Tab-separated table of C-alpha atoms (C1' of nucleotides) in Angstrom:
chain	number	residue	atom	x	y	z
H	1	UNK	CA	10.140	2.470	18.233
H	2	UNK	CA	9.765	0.108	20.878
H	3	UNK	CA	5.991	1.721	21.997
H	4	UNK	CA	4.764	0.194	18.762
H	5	UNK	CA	6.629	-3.297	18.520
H	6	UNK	CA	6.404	-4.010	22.208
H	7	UNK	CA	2.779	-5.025	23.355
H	8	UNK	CA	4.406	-4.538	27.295
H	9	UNK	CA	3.545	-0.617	26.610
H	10	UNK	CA	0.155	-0.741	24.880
H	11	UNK	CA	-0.842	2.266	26.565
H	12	UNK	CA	-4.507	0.467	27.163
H	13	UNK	CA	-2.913	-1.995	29.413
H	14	UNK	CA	-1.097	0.052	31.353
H	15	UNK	CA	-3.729	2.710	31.801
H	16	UNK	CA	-6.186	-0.559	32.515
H	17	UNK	CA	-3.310	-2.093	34.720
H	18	UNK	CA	-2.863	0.889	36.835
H	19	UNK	CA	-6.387	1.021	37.426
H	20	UNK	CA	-7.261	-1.975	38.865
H	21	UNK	CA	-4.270	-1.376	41.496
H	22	UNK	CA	-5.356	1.579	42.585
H	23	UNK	CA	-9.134	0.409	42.313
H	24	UNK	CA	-8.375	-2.343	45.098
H	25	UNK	CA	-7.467	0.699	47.310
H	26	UNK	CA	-10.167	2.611	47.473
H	27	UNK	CA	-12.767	0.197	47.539
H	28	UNK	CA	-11.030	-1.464	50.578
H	29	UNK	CA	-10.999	2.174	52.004
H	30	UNK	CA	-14.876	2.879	51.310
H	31	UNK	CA	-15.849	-0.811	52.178
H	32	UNK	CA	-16.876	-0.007	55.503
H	33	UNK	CA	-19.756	2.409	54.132
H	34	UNK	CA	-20.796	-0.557	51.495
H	35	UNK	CA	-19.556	1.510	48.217
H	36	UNK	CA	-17.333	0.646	45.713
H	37	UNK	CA	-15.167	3.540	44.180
H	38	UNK	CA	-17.364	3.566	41.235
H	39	UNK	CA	-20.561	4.271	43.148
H	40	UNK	CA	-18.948	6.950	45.490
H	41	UNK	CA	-17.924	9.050	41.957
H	42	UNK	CA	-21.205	8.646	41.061
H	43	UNK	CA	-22.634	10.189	43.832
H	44	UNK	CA	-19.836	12.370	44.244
H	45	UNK	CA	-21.013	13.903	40.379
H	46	UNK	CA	-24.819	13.832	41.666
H	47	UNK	CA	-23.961	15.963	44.582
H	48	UNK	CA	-23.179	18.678	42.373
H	49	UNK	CA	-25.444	17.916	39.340
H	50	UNK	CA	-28.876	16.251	41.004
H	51	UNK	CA	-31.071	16.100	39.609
H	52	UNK	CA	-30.023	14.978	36.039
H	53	UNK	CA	-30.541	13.235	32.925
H	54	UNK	CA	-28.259	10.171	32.546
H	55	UNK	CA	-26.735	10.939	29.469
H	56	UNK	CA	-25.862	14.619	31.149
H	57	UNK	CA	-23.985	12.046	34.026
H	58	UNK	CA	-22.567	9.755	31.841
H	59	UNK	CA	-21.134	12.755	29.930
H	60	UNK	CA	-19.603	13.850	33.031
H	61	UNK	CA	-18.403	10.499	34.128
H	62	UNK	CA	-17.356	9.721	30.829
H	63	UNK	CA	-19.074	6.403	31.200
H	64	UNK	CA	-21.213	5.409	28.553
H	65	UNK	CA	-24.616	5.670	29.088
H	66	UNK	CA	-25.759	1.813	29.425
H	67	UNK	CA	-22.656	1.847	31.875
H	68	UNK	CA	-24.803	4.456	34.156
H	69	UNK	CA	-27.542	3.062	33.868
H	70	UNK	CA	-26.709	-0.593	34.983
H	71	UNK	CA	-24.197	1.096	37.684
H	72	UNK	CA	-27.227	3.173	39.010
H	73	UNK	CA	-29.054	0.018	40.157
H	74	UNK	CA	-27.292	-1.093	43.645
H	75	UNK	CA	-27.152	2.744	44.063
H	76	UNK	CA	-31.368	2.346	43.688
H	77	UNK	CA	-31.827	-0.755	45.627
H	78	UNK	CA	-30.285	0.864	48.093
H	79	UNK	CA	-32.376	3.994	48.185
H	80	UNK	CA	-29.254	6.407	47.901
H	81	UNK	CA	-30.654	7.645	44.124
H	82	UNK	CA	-34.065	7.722	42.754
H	83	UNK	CA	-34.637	7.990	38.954
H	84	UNK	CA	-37.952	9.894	38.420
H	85	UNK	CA	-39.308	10.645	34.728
H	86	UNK	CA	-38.700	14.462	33.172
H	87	UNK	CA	-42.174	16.502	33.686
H	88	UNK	CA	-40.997	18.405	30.336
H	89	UNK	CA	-39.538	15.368	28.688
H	90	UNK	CA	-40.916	11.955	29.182
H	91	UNK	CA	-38.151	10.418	27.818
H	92	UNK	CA	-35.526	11.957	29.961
H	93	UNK	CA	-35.161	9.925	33.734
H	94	UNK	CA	-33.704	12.324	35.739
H	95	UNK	CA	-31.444	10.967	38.225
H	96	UNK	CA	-31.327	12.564	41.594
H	97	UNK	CA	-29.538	12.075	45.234
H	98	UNK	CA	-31.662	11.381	48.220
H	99	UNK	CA	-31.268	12.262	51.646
H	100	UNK	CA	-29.984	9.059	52.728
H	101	UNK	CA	-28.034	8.846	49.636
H	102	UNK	CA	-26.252	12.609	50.520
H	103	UNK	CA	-25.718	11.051	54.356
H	104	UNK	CA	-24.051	8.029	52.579
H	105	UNK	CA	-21.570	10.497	50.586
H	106	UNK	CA	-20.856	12.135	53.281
H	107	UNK	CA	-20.102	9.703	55.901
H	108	UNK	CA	-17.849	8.676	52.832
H	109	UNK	CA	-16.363	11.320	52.568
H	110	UNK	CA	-13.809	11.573	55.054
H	111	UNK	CA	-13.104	7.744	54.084
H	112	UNK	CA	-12.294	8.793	50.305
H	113	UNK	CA	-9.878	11.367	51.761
H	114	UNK	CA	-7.901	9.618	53.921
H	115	UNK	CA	-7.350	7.080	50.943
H	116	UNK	CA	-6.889	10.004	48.669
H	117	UNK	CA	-4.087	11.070	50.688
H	118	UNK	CA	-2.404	8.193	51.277
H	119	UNK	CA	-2.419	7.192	47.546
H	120	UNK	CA	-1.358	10.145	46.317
H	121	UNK	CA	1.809	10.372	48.967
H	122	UNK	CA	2.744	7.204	47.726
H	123	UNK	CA	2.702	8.577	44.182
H	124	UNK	CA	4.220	11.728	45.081
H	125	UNK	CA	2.268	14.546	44.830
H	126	UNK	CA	4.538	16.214	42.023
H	127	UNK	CA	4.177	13.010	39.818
H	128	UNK	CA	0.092	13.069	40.930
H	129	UNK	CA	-0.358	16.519	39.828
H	130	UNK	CA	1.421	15.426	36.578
H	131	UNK	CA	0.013	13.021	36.183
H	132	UNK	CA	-3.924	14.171	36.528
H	133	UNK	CA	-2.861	16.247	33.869
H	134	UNK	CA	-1.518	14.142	31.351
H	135	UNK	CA	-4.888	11.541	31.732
H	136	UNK	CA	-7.336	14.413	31.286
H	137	UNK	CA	-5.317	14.770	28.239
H	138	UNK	CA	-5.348	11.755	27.716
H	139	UNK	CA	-9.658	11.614	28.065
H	140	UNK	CA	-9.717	14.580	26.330
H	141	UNK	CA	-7.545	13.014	23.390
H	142	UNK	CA	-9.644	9.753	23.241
H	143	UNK	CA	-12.559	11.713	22.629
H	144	UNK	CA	-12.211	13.665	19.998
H	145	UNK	CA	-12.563	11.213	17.747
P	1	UNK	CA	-5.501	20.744	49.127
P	2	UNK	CA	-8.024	20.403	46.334
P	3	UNK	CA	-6.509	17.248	45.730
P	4	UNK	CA	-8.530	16.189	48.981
P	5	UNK	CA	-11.609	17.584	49.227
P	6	UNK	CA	-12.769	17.871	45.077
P	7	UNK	CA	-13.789	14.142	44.628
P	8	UNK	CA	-13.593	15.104	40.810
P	9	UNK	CA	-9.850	14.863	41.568
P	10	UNK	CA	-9.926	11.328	43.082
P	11	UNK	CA	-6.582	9.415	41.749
P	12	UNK	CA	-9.053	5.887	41.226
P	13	UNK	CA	-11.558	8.205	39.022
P	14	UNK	CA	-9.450	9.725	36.887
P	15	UNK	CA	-7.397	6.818	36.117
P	16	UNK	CA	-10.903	4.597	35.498
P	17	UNK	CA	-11.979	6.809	33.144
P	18	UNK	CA	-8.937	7.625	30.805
P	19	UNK	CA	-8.868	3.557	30.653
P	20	UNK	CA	-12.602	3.173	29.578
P	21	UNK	CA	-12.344	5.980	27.394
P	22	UNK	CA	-8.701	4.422	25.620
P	23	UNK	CA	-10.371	1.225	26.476
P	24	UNK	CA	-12.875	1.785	23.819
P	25	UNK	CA	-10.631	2.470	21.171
P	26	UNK	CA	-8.195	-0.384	21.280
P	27	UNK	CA	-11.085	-2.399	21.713
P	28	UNK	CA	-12.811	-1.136	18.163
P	29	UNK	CA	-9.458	-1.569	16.525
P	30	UNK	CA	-9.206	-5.135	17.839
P	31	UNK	CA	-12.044	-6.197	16.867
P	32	UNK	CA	-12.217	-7.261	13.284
P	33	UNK	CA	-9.444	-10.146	15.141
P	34	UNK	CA	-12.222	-10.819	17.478
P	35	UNK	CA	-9.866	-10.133	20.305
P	36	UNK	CA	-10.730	-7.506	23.475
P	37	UNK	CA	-7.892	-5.118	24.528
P	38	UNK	CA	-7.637	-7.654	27.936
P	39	UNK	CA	-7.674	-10.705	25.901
P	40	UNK	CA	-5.253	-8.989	23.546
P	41	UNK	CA	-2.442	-8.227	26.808
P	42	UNK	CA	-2.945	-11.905	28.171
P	43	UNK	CA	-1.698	-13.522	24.653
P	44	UNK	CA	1.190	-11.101	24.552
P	45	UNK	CA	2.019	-11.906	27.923
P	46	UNK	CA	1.972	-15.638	27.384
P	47	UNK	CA	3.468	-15.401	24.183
P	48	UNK	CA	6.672	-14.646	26.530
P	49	UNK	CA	5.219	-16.543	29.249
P	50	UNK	CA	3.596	-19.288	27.678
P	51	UNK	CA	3.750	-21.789	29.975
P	52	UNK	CA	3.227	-20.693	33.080
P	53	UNK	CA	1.124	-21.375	35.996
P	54	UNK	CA	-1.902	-19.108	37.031
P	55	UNK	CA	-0.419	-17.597	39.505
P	56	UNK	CA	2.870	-16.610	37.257
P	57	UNK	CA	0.534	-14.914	34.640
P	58	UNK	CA	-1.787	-12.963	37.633
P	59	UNK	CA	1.616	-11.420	38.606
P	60	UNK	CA	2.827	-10.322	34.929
P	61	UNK	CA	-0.091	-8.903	34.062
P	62	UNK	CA	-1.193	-6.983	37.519
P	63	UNK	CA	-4.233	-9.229	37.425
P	64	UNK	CA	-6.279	-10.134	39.929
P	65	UNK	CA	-5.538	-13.887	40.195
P	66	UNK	CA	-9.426	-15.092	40.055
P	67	UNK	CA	-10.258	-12.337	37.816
P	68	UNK	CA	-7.555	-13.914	35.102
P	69	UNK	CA	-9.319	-17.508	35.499
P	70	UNK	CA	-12.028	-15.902	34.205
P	71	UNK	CA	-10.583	-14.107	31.370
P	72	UNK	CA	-9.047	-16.954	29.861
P	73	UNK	CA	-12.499	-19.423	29.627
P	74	UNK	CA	-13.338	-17.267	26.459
P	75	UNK	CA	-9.824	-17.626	25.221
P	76	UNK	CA	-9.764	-21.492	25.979
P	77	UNK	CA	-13.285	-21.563	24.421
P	78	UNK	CA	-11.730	-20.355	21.366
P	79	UNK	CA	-9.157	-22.929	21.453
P	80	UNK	CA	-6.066	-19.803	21.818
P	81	UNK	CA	-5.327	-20.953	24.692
P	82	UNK	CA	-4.695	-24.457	26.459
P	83	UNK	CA	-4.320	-25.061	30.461
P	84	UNK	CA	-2.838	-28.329	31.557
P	85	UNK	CA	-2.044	-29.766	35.214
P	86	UNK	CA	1.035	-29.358	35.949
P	87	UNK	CA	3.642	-32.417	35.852
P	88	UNK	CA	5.804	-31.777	38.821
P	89	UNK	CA	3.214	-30.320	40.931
P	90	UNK	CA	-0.219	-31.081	40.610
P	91	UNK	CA	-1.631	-27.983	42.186
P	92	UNK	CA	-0.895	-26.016	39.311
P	93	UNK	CA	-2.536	-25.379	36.177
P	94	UNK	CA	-0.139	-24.676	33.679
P	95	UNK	CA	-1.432	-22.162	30.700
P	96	UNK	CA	0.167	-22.116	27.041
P	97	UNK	CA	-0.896	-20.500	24.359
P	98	UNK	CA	-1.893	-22.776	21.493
P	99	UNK	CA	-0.490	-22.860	17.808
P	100	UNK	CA	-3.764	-20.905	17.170
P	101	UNK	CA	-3.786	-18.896	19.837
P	102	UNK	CA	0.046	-17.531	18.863
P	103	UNK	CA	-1.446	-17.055	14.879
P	104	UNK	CA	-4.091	-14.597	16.870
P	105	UNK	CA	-1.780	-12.988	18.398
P	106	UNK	CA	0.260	-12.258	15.508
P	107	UNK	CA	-2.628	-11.366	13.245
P	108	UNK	CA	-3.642	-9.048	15.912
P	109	UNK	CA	-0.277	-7.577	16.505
P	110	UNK	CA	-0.450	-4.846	13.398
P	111	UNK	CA	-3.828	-3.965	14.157
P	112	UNK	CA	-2.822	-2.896	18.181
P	113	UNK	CA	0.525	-1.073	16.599
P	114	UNK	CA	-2.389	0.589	14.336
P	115	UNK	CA	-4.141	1.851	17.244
P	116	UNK	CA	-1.261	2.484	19.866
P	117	UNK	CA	0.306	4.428	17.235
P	118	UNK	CA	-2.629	6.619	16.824
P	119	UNK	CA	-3.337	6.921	20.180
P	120	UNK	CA	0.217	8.070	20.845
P	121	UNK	CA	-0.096	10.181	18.457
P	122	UNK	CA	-2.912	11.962	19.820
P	123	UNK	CA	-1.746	11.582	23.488
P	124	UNK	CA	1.460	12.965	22.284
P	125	UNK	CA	4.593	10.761	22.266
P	126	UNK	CA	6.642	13.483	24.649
P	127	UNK	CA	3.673	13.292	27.281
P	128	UNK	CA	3.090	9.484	26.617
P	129	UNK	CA	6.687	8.458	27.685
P	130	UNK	CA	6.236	10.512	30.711
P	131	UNK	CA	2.682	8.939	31.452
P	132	UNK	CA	4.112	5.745	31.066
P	133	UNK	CA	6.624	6.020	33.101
P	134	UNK	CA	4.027	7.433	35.890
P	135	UNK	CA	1.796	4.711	35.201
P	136	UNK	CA	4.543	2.460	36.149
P	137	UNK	CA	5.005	4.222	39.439
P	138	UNK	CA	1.853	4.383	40.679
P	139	UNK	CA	1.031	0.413	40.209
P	140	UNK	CA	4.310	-0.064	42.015
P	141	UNK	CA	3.164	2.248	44.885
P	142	UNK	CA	0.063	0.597	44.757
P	143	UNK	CA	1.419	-3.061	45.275
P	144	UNK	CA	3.966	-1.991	47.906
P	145	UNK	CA	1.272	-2.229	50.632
T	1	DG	C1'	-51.921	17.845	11.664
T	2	DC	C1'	-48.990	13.952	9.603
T	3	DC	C1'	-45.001	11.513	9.190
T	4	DA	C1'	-40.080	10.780	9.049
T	5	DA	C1'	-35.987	11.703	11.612
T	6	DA	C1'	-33.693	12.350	15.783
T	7	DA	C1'	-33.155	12.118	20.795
T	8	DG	C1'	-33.392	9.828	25.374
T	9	DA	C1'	-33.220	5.718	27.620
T	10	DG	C1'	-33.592	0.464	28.733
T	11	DT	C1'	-32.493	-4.621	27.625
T	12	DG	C1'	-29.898	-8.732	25.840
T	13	DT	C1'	-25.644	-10.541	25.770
T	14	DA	C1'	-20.799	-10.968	26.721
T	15	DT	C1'	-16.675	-9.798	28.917
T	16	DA	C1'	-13.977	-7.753	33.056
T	17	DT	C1'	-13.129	-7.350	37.926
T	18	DA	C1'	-12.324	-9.120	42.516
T	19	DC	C1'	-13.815	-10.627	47.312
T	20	DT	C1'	-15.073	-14.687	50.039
T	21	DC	C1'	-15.177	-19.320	50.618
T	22	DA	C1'	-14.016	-24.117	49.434
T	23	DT	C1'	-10.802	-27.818	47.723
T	24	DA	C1'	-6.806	-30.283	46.944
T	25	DA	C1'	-1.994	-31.044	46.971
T	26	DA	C1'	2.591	-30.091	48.559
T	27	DA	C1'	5.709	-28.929	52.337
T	28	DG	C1'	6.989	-28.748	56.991
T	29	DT	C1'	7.116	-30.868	61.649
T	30	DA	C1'	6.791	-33.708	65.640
F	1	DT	C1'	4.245	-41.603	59.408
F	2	DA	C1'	0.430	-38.517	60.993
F	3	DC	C1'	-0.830	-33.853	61.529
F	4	DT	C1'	-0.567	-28.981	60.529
F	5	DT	C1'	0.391	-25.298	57.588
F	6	DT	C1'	1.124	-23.312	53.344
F	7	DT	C1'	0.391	-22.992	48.446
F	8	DA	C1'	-2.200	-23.196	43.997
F	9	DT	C1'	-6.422	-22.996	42.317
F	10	DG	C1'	-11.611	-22.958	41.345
F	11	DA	C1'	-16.564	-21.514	42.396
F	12	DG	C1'	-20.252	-18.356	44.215
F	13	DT	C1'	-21.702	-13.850	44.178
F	14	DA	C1'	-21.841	-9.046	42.976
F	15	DT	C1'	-20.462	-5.121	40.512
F	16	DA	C1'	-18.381	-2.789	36.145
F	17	DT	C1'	-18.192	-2.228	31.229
F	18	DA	C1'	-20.136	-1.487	26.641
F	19	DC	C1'	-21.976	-2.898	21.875
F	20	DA	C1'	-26.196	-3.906	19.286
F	21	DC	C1'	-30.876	-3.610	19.364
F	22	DT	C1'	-35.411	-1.890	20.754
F	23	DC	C1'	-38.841	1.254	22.562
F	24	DT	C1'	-40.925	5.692	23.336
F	25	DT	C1'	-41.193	10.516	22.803
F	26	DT	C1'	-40.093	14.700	20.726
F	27	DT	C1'	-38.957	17.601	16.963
F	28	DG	C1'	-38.883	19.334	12.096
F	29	DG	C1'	-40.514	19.654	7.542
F	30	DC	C1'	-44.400	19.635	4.660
DNA sequence: GCCAAAAGAGTGTATATACTCATAAAAGTA
DNA sequence: TACTTTTATGAGTATATACACTCTTTTGGC
């Protein structure tokens, strides 16, 4: 059983390992629109889900909520989200994309892609198809708890 | 090519959040040790390692090289681990783990084969062998640039 | 309507991450 | 040897991550 007497394949490294690899990519991809891969998924999310509650996007970042709401603030400053409060709920801040922060996406856009494409024909596509499986399992599995 | 135009199916996404979500749980296992997941990897590392230069440990662990200086004040502050000039050349800092710092590591060590065995579990051993195996793929197609 | 419980969200604190710039020492070269 | 280049590293700054705690508002039970 080497996965459990080795520490070389705690699976938490090399998710975390893998990440920060990859991470360096794309943020040196998106750098020349100022966002970091983190903030471009966030607006990426809000373009389909503006306006929203932040626990409704850190459920569908899977990010925990104080996460959001600390990662929301450049994204503020710089006037690509505004946080208003719920009219029905006043505890709920609903998070939503402005126009400059939609522009800012989409000038991204075509950034993310050609990063997106490059990574994944350096993983292979086969073994990147297999492999988005296996870590929404792998969310999926962590979760459940 | 979904894979390019859905930024739900960015590589850097995906990956980010199956290692906060696993993150979480090795790091609530780990904790009656008072040990993070990250802290956790860097004594196993030196405790094959240990002593090694800066540089020598950045590489190992896939680590940004500034972003492991900063990992290891905590660990120094806890007196784990020690860093030393280098003898032979004086540009180097070289890092050991300390007498206590190598009892951590092996208290720690059946409370991370707790949790990697139940996360394997749950991830499934057949799908983890073939994740790891990915995950070791795509950091080397990352680093090749 | 009153009050306890639950829900939604922010803050304090600490670690994790890495780019840019600065420093110092070793190695190479004329 | 003196000068340049390369190597090893640290510091400044900014973002990313999340647990524990707190605050406010809403909801449910009576």
């Amino acid at each position: 059983m080497k996965d459990f007497s080795d520490p070389a394949a705690c699976a938490c490294f090399n998710l975390r390992k893998a990440a920060r690899a990859v991470t360096q990519h794309y943020d040196e991809a998106l750098k020349p629109c100022g966002l970091r891969t983190t903030q471009f998924s966030i607006l990426a999310v809000l373009a389909r889900l503006s306006p929203a509650p932040v626990a409704r996007l850190s459920g569908a970042l899977v990010m925990d909520r104080t996460t959001l709401t600390r990662n929301l603030k450049p994204l503020v400053g710089q006037g690509l989200v505004a946080i208003l409060p719920g009219a029905d709920d006043r505890r709920k801040r609903n998070v939503s994309l402005t126009a400059k922060g939609r522009k800012a996406f989409e000038r991204a856009l075509p950034h993310w892609q050609a990063v997106q494409k490059e990574m994944i024909g350096r993983i292979t596509p086969t073994r990147w198809q297999r492999l988005e499986k296996d870590l929404g399992h792998t969310v999926r599995a962590a979760a459940e708890s």
